[in-house]
Amino acid sequence: MSPLHPVSVAGAVVREVSEETGVRVEVGELTGVYKNLARGIVALVFRCRPVGGGARVSDEATAVEWLTPGEVRERMAEVYAVRLFDALDGAGPHVRAHDGRRFVS
């Protein structure tokens, strides 16, 4: 994006969630910053509230589901599940680093 067309962080979150899942969201607070050391990726995670659209899969989302905390614990790898639990605990934003499988900080 050129400097002539700045995009807000919240606007980028709304666009990405809609493009990837079909769900329109209202963006809340930043709940975590997560660095995948193995891949050199930094993910900013925001708490969001669905406000419209319709859930659908895409090239970037093979499934779109609403899960209970217990289902998250059972079905997701720890390095991704913790992002959801961090968003729910209200004590963020959390800053964590992982190697793709386990947290290192």
mmCIF file of C-alpha atoms in Angstrom:
data_model
loop_
_atom_site.group_PDB
_atom_site.id
_atom_site.type_symbol
_atom_site.label_atom_id
_atom_site.label_comp_id
_atom_site.label_asym_id
_atom_site.label_seq_id
_atom_site.Cartn_x
_atom_site.Cartn_y
_atom_site.Cartn_z
ATOM 1 C CA MET A 1 0.000 0.000 0.000
ATOM 2 C CA SER A 2 1.442 3.370 -0.932
ATOM 3 C CA PRO A 3 1.856 6.170 1.634
ATOM 4 C CA LEU A 4 -0.879 8.031 -0.260
ATOM 5 C CA HIS A 5 -3.402 5.384 0.798
ATOM 6 C CA PRO A 6 -2.758 4.644 4.475
ATOM 7 C CA VAL A 7 -4.771 1.850 6.040
ATOM 8 C CA SER A 8 -5.530 1.723 9.741
ATOM 9 C CA VAL A 9 -4.626 -1.421 11.655
ATOM 10 C CA ALA A 10 -8.308 -1.939 12.514
ATOM 11 C CA GLY A 11 -9.233 -1.532 8.845
ATOM 12 C CA ALA A 12 -6.656 -4.137 7.869
ATOM 13 C CA VAL A 13 -8.020 -6.573 10.482
ATOM 14 C CA VAL A 14 -11.596 -6.103 9.221
ATOM 15 C CA ARG A 15 -10.473 -6.655 5.617
ATOM 16 C CA GLU A 16 -8.361 -9.737 6.383
ATOM 17 C CA VAL A 17 -10.999 -11.460 8.516
ATOM 18 C CA SER A 18 -13.655 -10.803 5.869
ATOM 19 C CA GLU A 19 -11.452 -11.985 2.994
ATOM 20 C CA GLU A 20 -10.347 -15.132 4.805
ATOM 21 C CA THR A 21 -13.580 -16.173 6.578
ATOM 22 C CA GLY A 22 -16.509 -14.176 5.171
ATOM 23 C CA VAL A 23 -17.250 -12.812 8.661
ATOM 24 C CA ARG A 24 -17.440 -9.036 9.187
ATOM 25 C CA VAL A 25 -16.035 -7.970 12.556
ATOM 26 C CA GLU A 26 -15.786 -5.003 14.871
ATOM 27 C CA VAL A 27 -12.190 -4.773 16.111
ATOM 28 C CA GLY A 28 -11.490 -4.491 19.825
ATOM 29 C CA GLU A 29 -8.262 -4.360 21.760
ATOM 30 C CA LEU A 30 -4.885 -5.855 20.900
ATOM 31 C CA THR A 31 -4.591 -8.990 23.043
ATOM 32 C CA GLY A 32 -1.252 -10.386 21.960
ATOM 33 C CA VAL A 33 1.890 -10.256 19.860
ATOM 34 C CA TYR A 34 3.211 -13.697 18.844
ATOM 35 C CA LYS A 35 6.507 -14.342 17.065
ATOM 36 C CA ASN A 36 7.153 -17.587 15.232
ATOM 37 C CA LEU A 37 10.953 -17.728 15.462
ATOM 38 C CA ALA A 38 11.241 -20.599 12.959
ATOM 39 C CA ARG A 39 9.388 -18.727 10.207
ATOM 40 C CA GLY A 40 10.147 -15.116 11.154
ATOM 41 C CA ILE A 41 6.451 -14.228 11.361
ATOM 42 C CA VAL A 42 4.941 -11.806 13.864
ATOM 43 C CA ALA A 43 1.182 -12.056 14.448
ATOM 44 C CA LEU A 44 -0.809 -9.288 16.087
ATOM 45 C CA VAL A 45 -3.993 -10.699 17.616
ATOM 46 C CA PHE A 46 -7.049 -8.576 18.346
ATOM 47 C CA ARG A 47 -10.243 -9.397 20.146
ATOM 48 C CA CYS A 48 -13.088 -8.974 17.657
ATOM 49 C CA ARG A 49 -16.862 -9.221 17.661
ATOM 50 C CA PRO A 50 -18.765 -10.623 14.652
ATOM 51 C CA VAL A 51 -21.222 -8.090 13.198
ATOM 52 C CA GLY A 52 -22.286 -9.687 9.915
ATOM 53 C CA GLY A 53 -21.352 -11.667 6.868
ATOM 54 C CA GLY A 54 -21.461 -15.398 6.514
ATOM 55 C CA ALA A 55 -18.784 -17.887 7.533
ATOM 56 C CA ARG A 56 -17.100 -19.619 4.597
ATOM 57 C CA VAL A 57 -13.820 -21.340 3.799
ATOM 58 C CA SER A 58 -11.164 -19.816 1.553
ATOM 59 C CA ASP A 59 -7.643 -20.441 0.296
ATOM 60 C CA GLU A 60 -6.422 -19.266 3.725
ATOM 61 C CA ALA A 61 -9.112 -20.807 5.967
ATOM 62 C CA THR A 62 -9.946 -24.475 5.464
ATOM 63 C CA ALA A 63 -12.613 -24.321 8.195
ATOM 64 C CA VAL A 64 -14.504 -21.578 10.030
ATOM 65 C CA GLU A 65 -16.053 -22.728 13.305
ATOM 66 C CA TRP A 66 -17.087 -21.299 16.672
ATOM 67 C CA LEU A 67 -15.484 -23.393 19.422
ATOM 68 C CA THR A 68 -15.847 -23.640 23.174
ATOM 69 C CA PRO A 69 -12.662 -23.236 25.260
ATOM 70 C CA GLY A 70 -12.659 -27.007 25.813
ATOM 71 C CA GLU A 71 -12.841 -27.671 22.069
ATOM 72 C CA VAL A 72 -10.019 -25.186 21.467
ATOM 73 C CA ARG A 73 -7.861 -27.033 24.025
ATOM 74 C CA GLU A 74 -8.611 -30.401 22.388
ATOM 75 C CA ARG A 75 -8.333 -29.448 18.726
ATOM 76 C CA MET A 76 -5.706 -26.728 18.385
ATOM 77 C CA ALA A 77 -1.936 -26.785 18.799
ATOM 78 C CA GLU A 78 -0.865 -24.955 21.966
ATOM 79 C CA VAL A 79 0.941 -22.155 20.093
ATOM 80 C CA TYR A 80 -2.364 -21.200 18.426
ATOM 81 C CA ALA A 81 -4.810 -22.068 21.215
ATOM 82 C CA VAL A 82 -2.995 -19.777 23.665
ATOM 83 C CA ARG A 83 -3.876 -16.813 21.445
ATOM 84 C CA LEU A 84 -7.551 -17.434 22.123
ATOM 85 C CA PHE A 85 -7.056 -17.935 25.843
ATOM 86 C CA ASP A 86 -4.911 -14.794 26.021
ATOM 87 C CA ALA A 87 -7.699 -12.846 24.297
ATOM 88 C CA LEU A 88 -10.224 -14.078 26.854
ATOM 89 C CA ASP A 89 -8.176 -13.443 30.009
ATOM 90 C CA GLY A 90 -8.271 -9.636 29.799
ATOM 91 C CA ALA A 91 -4.657 -9.319 31.023
ATOM 92 C CA GLY A 92 -3.013 -8.441 27.705
ATOM 93 C CA PRO A 93 -1.530 -7.609 25.516
ATOM 94 C CA HIS A 94 0.633 -10.693 25.892
ATOM 95 C CA VAL A 95 3.979 -10.979 24.110
ATOM 96 C CA ARG A 96 5.170 -14.512 23.339
ATOM 97 C CA ALA A 97 7.660 -16.270 21.073
ATOM 98 C CA HIS A 98 7.545 -19.862 19.861
ATOM 99 C CA ASP A 99 9.486 -22.199 17.610
ATOM 100 C CA GLY A 100 6.399 -23.419 15.738
ATOM 101 C CA ARG A 101 5.584 -26.065 18.352
ATOM 102 C CA ARG A 102 6.501 -24.788 21.802
ATOM 103 C CA PHE A 103 6.817 -21.451 23.500
ATOM 104 C CA VAL A 104 10.323 -20.181 24.202
ATOM 105 C CA SER A 105 9.251 -17.024 26.043
#
